[in-house]
PDB file of C-alpha atoms in Angstrom:
ATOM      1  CA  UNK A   1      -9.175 280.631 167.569  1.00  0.00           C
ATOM      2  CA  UNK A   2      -6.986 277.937 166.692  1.00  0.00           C
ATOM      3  CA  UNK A   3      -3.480 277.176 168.378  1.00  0.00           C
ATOM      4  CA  UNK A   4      -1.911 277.220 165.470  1.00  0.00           C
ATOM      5  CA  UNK A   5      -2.660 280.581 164.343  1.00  0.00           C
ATOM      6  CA  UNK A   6      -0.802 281.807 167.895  1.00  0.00           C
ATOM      7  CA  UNK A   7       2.409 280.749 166.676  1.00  0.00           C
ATOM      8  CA  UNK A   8       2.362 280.965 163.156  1.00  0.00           C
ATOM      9  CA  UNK A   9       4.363 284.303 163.669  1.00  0.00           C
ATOM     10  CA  UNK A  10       7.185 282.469 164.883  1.00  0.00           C
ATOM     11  CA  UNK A  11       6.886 279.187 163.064  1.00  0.00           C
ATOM     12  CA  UNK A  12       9.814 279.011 160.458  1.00  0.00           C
ATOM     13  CA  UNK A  13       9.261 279.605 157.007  1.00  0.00           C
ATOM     14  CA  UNK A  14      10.020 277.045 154.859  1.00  0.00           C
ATOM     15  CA  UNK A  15       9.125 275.584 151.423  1.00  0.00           C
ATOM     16  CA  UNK A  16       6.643 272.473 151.453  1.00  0.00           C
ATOM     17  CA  UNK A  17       8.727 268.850 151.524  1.00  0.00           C
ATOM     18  CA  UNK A  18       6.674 265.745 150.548  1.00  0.00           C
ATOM     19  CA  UNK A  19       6.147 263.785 154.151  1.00  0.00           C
ATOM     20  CA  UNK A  20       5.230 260.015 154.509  1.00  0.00           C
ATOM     21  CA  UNK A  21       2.946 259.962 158.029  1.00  0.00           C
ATOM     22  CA  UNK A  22       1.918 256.928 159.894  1.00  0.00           C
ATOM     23  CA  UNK A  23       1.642 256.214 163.260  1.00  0.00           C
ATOM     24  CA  UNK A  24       0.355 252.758 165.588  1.00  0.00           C
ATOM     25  CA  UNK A  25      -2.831 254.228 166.565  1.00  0.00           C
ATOM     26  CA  UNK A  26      -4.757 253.176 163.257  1.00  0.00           C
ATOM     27  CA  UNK A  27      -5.250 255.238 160.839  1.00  0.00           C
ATOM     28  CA  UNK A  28      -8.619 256.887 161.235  1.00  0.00           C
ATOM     29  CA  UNK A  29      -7.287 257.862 164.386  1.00  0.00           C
ATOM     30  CA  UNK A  30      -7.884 262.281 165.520  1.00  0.00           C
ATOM     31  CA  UNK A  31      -4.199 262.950 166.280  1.00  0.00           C
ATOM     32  CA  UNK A  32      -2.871 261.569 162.844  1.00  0.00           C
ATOM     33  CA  UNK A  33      -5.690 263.296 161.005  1.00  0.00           C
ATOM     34  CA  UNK A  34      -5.354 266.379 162.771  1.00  0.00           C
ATOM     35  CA  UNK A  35      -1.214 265.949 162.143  1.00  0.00           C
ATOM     36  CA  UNK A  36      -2.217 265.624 158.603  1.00  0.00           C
ATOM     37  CA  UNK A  37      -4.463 268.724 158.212  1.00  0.00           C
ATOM     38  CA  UNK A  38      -1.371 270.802 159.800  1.00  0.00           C
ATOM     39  CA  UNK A  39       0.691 269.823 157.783  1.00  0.00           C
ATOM     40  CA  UNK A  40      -1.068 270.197 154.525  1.00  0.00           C
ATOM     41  CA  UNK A  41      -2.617 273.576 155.294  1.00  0.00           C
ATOM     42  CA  UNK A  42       1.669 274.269 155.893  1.00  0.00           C
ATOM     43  CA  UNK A  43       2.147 273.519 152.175  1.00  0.00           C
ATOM     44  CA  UNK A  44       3.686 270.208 153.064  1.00  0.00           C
ATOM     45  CA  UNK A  45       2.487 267.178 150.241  1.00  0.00           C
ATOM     46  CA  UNK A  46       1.797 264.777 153.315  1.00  0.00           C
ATOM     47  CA  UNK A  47       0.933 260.985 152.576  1.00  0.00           C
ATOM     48  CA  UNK A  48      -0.439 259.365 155.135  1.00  0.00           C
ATOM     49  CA  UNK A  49      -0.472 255.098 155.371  1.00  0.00           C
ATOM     50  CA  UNK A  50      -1.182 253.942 158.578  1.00  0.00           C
ATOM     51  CA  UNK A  51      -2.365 250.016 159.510  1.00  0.00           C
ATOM     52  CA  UNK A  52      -6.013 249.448 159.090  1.00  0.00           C
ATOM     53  CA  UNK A  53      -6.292 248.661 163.380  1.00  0.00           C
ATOM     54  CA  UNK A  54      -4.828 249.979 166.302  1.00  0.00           C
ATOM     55  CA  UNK A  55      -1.264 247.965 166.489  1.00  0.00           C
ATOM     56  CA  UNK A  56       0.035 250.217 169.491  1.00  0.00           C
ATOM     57  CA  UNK A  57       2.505 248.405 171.285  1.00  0.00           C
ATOM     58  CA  UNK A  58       3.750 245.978 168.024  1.00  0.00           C
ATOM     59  CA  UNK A  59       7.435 247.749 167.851  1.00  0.00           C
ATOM     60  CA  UNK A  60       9.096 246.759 164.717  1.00  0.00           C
ATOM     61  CA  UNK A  61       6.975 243.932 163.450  1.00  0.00           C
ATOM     62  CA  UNK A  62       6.507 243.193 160.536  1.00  0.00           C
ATOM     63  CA  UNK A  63       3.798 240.961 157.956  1.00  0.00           C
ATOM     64  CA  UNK A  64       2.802 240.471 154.574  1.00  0.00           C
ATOM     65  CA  UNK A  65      -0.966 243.043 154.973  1.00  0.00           C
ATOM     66  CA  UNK A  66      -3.931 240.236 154.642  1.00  0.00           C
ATOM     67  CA  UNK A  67      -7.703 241.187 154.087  1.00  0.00           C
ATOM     68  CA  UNK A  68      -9.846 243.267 156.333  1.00  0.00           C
ATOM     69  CA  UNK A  69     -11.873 240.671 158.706  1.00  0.00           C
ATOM     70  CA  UNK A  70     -15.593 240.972 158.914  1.00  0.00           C
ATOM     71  CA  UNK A  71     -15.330 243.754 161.745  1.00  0.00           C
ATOM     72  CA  UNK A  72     -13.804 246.303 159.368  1.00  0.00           C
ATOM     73  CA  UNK A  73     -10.992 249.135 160.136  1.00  0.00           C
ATOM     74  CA  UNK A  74     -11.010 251.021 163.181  1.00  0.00           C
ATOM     75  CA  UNK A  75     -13.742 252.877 163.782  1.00  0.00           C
ATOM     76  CA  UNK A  76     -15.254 251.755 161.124  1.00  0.00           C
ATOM     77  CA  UNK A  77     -13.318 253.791 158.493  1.00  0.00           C
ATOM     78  CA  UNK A  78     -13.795 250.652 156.435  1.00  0.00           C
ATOM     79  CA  UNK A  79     -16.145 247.885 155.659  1.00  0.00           C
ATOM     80  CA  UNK A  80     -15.189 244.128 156.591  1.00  0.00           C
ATOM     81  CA  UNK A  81     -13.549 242.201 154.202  1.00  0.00           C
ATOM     82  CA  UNK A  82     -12.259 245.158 152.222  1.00  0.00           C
ATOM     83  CA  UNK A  83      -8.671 244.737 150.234  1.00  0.00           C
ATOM     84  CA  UNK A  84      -5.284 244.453 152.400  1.00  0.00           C
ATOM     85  CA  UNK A  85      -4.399 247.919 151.534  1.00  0.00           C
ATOM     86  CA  UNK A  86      -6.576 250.758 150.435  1.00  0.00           C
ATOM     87  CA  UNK A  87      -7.484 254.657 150.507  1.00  0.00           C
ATOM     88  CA  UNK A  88     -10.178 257.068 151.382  1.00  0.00           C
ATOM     89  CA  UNK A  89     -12.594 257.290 148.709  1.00  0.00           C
ATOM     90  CA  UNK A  90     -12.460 261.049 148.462  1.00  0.00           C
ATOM     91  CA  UNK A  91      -9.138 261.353 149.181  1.00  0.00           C
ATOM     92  CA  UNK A  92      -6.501 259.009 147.790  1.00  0.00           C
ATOM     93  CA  UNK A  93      -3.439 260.686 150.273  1.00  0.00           C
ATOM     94  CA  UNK A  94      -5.340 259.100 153.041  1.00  0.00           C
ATOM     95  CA  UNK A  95      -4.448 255.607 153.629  1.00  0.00           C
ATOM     96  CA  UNK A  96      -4.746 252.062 155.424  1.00  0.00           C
ATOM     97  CA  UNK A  97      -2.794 249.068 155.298  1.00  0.00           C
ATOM     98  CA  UNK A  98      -3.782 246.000 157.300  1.00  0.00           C
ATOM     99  CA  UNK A  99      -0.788 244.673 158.963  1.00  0.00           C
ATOM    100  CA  UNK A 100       1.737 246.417 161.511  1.00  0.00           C
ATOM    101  CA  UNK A 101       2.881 250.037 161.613  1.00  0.00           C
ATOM    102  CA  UNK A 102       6.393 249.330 159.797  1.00  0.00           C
ATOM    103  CA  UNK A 103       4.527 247.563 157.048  1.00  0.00           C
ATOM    104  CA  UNK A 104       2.026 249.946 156.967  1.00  0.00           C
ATOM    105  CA  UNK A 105       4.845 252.943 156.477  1.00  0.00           C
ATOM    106  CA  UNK A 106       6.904 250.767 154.475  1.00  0.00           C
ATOM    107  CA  UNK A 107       4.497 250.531 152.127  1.00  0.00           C
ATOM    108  CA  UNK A 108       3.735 254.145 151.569  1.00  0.00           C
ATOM    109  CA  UNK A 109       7.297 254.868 151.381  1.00  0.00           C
ATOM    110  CA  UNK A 110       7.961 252.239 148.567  1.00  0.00           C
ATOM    111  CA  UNK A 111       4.061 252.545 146.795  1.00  0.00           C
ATOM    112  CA  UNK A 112       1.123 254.380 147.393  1.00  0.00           C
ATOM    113  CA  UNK A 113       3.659 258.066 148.070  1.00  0.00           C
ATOM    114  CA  UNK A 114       5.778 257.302 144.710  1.00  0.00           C
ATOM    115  CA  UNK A 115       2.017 256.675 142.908  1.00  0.00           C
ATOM    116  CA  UNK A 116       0.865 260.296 144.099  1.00  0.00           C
ATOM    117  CA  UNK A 117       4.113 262.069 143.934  1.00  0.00           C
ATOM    118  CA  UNK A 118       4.565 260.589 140.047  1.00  0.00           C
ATOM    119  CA  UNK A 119       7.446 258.597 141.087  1.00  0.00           C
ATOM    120  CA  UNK A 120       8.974 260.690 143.638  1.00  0.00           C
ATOM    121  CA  UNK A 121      10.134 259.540 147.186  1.00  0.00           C
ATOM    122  CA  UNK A 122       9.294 260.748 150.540  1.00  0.00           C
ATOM    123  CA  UNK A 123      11.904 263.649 151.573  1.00  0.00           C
ATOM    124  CA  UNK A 124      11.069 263.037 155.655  1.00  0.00           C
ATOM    125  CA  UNK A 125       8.936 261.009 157.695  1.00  0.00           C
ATOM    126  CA  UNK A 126       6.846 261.998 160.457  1.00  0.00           C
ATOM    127  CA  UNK A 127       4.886 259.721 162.741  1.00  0.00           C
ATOM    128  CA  UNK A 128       2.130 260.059 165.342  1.00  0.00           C
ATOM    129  CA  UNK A 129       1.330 262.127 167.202  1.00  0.00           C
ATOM    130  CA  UNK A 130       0.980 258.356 169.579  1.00  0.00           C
ATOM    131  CA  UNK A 131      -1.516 258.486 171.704  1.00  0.00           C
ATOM    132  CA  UNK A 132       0.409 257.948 175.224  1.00  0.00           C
ATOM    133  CA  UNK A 133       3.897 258.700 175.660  1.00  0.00           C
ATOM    134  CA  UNK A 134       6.704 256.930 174.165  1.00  0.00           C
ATOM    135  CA  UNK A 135       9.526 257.339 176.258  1.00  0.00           C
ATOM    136  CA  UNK A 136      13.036 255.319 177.486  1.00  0.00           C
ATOM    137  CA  UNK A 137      12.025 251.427 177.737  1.00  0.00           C
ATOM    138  CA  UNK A 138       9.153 251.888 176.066  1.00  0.00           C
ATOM    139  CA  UNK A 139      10.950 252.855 172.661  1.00  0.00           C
ATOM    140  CA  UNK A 140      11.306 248.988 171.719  1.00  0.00           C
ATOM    141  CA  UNK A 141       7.937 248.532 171.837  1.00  0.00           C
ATOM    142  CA  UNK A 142       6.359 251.431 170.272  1.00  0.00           C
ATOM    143  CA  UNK A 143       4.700 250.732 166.657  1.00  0.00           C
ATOM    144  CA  UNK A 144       4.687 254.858 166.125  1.00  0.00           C
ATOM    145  CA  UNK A 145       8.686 254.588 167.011  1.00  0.00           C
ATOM    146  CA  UNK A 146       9.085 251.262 165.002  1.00  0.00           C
ATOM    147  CA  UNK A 147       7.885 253.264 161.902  1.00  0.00           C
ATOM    148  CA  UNK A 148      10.190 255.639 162.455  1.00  0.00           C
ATOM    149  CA  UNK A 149      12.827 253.613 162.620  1.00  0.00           C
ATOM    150  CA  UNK A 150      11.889 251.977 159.693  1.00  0.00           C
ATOM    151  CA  UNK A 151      12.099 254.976 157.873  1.00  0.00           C
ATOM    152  CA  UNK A 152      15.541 256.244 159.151  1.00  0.00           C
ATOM    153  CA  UNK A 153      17.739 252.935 159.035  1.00  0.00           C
ATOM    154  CA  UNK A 154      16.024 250.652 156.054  1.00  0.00           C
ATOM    155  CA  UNK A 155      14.480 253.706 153.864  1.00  0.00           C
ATOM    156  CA  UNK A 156      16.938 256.157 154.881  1.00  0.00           C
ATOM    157  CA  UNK A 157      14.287 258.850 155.076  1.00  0.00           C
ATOM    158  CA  UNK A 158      15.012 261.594 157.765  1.00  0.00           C
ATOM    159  CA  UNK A 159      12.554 260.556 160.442  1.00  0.00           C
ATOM    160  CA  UNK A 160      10.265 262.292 163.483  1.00  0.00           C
ATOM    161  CA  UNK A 161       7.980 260.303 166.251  1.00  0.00           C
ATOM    162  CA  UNK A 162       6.206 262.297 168.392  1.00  0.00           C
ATOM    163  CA  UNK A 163       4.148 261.170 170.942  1.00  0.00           C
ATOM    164  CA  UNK A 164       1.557 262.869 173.680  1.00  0.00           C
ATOM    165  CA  UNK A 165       0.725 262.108 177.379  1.00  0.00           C
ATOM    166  CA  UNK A 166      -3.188 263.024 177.275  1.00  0.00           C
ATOM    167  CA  UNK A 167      -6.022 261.357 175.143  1.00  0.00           C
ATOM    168  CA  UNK A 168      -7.748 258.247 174.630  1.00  0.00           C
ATOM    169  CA  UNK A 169      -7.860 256.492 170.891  1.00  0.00           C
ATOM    170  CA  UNK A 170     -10.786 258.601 169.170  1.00  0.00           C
ATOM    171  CA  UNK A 171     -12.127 258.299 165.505  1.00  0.00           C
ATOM    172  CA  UNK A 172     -10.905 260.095 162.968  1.00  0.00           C
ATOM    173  CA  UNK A 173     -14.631 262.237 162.931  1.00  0.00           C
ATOM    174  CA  UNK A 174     -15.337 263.568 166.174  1.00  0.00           C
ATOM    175  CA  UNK A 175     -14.873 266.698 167.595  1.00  0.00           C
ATOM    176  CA  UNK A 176     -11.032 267.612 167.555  1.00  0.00           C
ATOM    177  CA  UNK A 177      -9.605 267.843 171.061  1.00  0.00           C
ATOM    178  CA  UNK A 178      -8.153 270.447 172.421  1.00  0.00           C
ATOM    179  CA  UNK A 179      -4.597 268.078 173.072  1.00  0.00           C
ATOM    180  CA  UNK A 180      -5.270 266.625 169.578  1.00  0.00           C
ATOM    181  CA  UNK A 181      -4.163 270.242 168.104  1.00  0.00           C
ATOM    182  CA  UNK A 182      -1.703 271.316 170.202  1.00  0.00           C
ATOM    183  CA  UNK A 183       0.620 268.642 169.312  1.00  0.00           C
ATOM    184  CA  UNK A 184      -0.544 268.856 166.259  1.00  0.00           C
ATOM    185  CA  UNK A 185       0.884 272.158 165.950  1.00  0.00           C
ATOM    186  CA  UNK A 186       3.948 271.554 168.207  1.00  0.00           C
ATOM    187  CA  UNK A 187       4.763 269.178 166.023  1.00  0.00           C
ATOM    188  CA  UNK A 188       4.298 271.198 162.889  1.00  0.00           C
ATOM    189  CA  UNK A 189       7.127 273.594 164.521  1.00  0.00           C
ATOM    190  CA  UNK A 190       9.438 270.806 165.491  1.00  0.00           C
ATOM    191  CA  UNK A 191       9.123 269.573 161.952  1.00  0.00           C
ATOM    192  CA  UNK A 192       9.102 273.176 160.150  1.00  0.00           C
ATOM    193  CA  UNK A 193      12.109 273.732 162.230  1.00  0.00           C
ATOM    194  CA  UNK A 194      14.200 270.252 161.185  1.00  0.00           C
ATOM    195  CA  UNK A 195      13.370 271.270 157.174  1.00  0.00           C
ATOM    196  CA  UNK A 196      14.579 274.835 157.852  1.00  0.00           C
ATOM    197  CA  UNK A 197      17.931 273.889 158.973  1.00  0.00           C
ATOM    198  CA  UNK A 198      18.258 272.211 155.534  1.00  0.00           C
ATOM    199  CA  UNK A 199      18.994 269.213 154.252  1.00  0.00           C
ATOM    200  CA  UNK A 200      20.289 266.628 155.438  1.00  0.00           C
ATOM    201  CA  UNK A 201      17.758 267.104 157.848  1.00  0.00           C
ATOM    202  CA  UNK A 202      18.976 264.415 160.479  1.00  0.00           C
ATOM    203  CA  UNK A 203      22.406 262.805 160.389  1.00  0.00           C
ATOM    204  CA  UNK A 204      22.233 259.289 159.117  1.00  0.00           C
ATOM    205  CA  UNK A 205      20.552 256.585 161.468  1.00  0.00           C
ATOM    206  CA  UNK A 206      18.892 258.629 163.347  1.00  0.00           C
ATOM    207  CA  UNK A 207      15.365 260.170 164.085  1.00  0.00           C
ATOM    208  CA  UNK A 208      14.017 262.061 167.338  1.00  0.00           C
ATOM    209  CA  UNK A 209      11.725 261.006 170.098  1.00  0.00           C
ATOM    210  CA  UNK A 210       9.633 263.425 170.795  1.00  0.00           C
ATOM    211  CA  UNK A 211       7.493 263.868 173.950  1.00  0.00           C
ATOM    212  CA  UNK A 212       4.694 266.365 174.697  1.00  0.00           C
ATOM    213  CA  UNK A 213       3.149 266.529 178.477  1.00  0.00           C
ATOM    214  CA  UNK A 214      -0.379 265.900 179.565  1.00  0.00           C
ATOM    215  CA  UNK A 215      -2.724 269.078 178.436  1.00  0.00           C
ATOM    216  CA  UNK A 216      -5.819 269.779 180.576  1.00  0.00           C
ATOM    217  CA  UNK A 217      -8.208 272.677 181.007  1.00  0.00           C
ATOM    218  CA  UNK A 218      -6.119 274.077 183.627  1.00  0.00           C
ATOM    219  CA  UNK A 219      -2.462 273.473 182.363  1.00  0.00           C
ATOM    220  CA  UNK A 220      -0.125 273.472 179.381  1.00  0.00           C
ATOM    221  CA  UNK A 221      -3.462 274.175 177.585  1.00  0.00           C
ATOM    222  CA  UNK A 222      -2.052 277.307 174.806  1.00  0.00           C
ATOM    223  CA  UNK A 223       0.948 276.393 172.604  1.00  0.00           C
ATOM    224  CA  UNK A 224       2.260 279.158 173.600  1.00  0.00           C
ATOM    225  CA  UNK A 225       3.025 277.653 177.646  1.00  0.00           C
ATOM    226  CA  UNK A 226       5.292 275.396 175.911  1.00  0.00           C
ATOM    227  CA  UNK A 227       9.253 275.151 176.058  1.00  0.00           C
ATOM    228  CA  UNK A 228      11.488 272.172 173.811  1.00  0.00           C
ATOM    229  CA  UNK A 229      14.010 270.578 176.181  1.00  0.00           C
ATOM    230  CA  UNK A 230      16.906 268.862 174.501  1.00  0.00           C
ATOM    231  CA  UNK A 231      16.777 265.222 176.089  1.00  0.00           C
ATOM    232  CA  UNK A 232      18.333 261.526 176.017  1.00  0.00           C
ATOM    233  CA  UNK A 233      16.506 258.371 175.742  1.00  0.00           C
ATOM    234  CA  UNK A 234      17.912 256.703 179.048  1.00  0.00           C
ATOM    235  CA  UNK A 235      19.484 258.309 182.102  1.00  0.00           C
ATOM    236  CA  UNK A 236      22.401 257.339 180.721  1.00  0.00           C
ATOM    237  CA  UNK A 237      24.269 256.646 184.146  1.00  0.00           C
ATOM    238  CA  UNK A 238      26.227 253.073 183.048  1.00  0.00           C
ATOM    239  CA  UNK A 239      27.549 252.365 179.910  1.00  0.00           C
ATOM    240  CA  UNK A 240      27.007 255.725 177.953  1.00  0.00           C
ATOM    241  CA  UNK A 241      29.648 257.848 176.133  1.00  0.00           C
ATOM    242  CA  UNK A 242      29.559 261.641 177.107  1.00  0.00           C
ATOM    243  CA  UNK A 243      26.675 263.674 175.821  1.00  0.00           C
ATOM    244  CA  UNK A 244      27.485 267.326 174.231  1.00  0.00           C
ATOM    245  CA  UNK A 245      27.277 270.155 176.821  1.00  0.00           C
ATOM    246  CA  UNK A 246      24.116 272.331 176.739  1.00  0.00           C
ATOM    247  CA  UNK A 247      22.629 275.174 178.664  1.00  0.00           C
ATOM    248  CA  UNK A 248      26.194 275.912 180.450  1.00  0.00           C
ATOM    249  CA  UNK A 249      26.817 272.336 181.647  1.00  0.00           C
ATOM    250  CA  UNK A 250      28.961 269.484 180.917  1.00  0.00           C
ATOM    251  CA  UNK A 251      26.455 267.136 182.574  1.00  0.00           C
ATOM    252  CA  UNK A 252      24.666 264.375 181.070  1.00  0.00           C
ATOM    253  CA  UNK A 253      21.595 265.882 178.867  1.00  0.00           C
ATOM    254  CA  UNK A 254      18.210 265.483 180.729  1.00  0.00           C
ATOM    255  CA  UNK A 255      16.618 263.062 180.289  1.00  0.00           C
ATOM    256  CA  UNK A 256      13.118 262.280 178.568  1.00  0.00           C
ATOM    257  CA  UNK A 257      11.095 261.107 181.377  1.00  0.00           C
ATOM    258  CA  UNK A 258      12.062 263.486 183.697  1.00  0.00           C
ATOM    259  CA  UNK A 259      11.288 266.430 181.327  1.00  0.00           C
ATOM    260  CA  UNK A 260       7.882 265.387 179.701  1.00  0.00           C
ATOM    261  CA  UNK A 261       6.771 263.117 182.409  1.00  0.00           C
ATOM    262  CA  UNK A 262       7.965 263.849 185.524  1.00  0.00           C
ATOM    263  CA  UNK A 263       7.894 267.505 184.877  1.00  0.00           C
ATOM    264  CA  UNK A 264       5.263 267.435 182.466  1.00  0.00           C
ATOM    265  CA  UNK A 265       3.233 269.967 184.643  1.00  0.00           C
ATOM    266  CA  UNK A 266       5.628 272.739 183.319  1.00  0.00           C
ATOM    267  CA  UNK A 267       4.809 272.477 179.981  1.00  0.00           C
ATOM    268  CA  UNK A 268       7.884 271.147 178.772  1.00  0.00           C
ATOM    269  CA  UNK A 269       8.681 268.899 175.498  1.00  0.00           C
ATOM    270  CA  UNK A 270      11.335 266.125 175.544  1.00  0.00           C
ATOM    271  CA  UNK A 271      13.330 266.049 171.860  1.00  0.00           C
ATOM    272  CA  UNK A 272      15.438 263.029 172.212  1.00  0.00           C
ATOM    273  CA  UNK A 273      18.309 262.725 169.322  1.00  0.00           C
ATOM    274  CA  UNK A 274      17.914 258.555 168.977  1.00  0.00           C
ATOM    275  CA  UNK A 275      20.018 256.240 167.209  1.00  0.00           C
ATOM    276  CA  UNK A 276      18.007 254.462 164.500  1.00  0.00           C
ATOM    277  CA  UNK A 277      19.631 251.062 165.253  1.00  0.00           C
ATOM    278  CA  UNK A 278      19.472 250.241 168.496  1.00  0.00           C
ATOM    279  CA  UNK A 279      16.332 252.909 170.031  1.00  0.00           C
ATOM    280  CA  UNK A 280      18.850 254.541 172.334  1.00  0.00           C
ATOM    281  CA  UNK A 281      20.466 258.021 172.266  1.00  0.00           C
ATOM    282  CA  UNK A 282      22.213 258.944 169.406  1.00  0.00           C
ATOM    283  CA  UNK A 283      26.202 259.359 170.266  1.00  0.00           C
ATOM    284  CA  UNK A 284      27.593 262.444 170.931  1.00  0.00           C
ATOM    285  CA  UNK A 285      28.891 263.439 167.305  1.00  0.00           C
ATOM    286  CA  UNK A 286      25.502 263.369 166.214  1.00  0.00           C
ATOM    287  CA  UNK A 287      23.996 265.080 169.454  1.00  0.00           C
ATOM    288  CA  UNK A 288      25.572 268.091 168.261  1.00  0.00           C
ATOM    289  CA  UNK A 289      24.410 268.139 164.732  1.00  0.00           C
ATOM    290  CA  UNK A 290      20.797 267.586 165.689  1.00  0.00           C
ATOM    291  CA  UNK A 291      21.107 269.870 168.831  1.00  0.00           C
ATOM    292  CA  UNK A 292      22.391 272.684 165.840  1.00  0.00           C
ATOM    293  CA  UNK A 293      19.528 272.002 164.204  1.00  0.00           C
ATOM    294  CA  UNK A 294      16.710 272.606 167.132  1.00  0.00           C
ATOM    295  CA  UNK A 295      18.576 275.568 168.801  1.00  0.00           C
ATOM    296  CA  UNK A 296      15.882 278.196 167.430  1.00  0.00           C
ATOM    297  CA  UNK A 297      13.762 276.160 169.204  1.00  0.00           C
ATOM    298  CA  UNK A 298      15.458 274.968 172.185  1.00  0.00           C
ATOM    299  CA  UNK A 299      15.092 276.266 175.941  1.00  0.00           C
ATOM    300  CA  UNK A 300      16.621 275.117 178.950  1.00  0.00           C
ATOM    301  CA  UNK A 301      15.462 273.337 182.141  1.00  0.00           C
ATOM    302  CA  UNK A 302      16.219 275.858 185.121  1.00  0.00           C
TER     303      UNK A 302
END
């Protein structure tokens, strides 16, 4: 049985949004693909345009897309010397553009989406699931963040990056693992969640950093184990302005590393309200709107 039938009891219902994916894995990778299928078989009109390689690590770079070279897309999902920018040939909502992940999410935003959705634009943006976690200094670097970012400050595009502890970079047509779905479909309730509380979905220049812990045969391995943990970026200890008050405390919010990493053997997700222009936590103002937002889905840390 799949995970996603577990939950679908409690996921929100809401009316399908059109959603521009990408992500810094490449995009044949399982965990966008799988992202994808959620999302469609949700009702969602989901785009995805991810770069032609894996550009993990490549942050906010950015470069006109060139020709495939002779060794082809990732896995080969595409023959060498194909055209800069391209698309499945059976289905034309799937993909590629060879360059980095904000040009490769940039130009689904601004081409290949408004082609599809007969000039319409992207009404959120959802990137990832990474594979690895993305989480405080790493955010800088992160292509599957940088895309995200893209989206929120220069598009202006309500965005989402999730990212996942567990996995290695696998092709697009193997066997979907077991981590591969869960986010997937913890994911799919973060995001069903965001377009339930209505729109705006996200208070301008911002987009949340989210974090799921490792999955194994033996732990957090049924969506179900799972509880969302309302986090910062950084600890936040020098140089921060106060964070809201949550969970009966006017302490500084948890933060992500501690939550998904640190305690990632209890299952719990890190959903980090971030501030679109400088990859930090958003201020408090905007805490509160996002933290409004998640509170159907929100637990906290004992």
């Amino acid at each position: 049985m799949r995970c996603s039938i577990l939950i679908a009891a409690t996921l929100p219902l809401v009316q399908g949004v059109r959603i521009i994916q990408s992500n810094d894995d490449g995009w044949a990778e399982i965990n966008l693909r799988t992202m994808f299928n959620v999302l469609t078989a949700a009702g969602h009109e989901a785009v995805l345009s991810g770069p032609a390689e894996n550009q993990s690590g490549k942050g906010s770079s950015d470069a006109t897309p060139k020709t495939v070279d002779s060794d082809g897309c990732i896995f080969s999902s595409c023959p060498g010397g194909s055209p800069a920018t391209g698309a499945n040939t059976t289905d034309p909502r799937l993909n590629y553009v060879n360059s980095f992940p904000v040009t490769a999410i940039k130009t689904g935003i601004s081409v290949t989406a408004p082609k599809l959705w007969n000039g319409a634009a992207p009404e959120l943006a959802v990137t990832g699931p990474n594979v690895g976690s993305n989480l405080d200094i790493q955010l800088p670097f992160s292509g599957t963040v940088g895309a995200a970012v893209y989206a929120a400050k220069e598009a202006k595009i309500p965005a989402l990056a999730f990212s996942g502890f567990s996995g290695d970079p696998t092709a697009w047509n193997q066997p979907t693992p077991l981590y591969s779905q869960i986010y997937a479909d913890l994911a799919l309730n973060v995001t069903n969640t965001i377009i339930a509380s209505g729109k705006p979905y996200l208070p301008d220049n911002t987009f949340l950093n989210v974090n799921f812990p490792a999955v194994s045969s033996s732990k957090c391995n049924n969506i179900n184990q799972f509880k969302f943990i309302f986090t910062r970026v950084h600890t936040g200890l020098i140089g921060s302005g106060a964070d809201i008050a949550v969970c009966g405390t006017s302490a500084r919010l948890p933060w992500e590393v501690d939550v998904a990493l640190i305690r990632g053997g209890d299952c719990y997700v890190s959903i980090s309200p971030a501030d679109a222009n400088d990859k930090t936590t958003a201020a408090a103002a905007q805490q509160q709107v996002i933290y409004n937002k998640l509170k159907p889905i929100l637990s906290c840390l004992p």
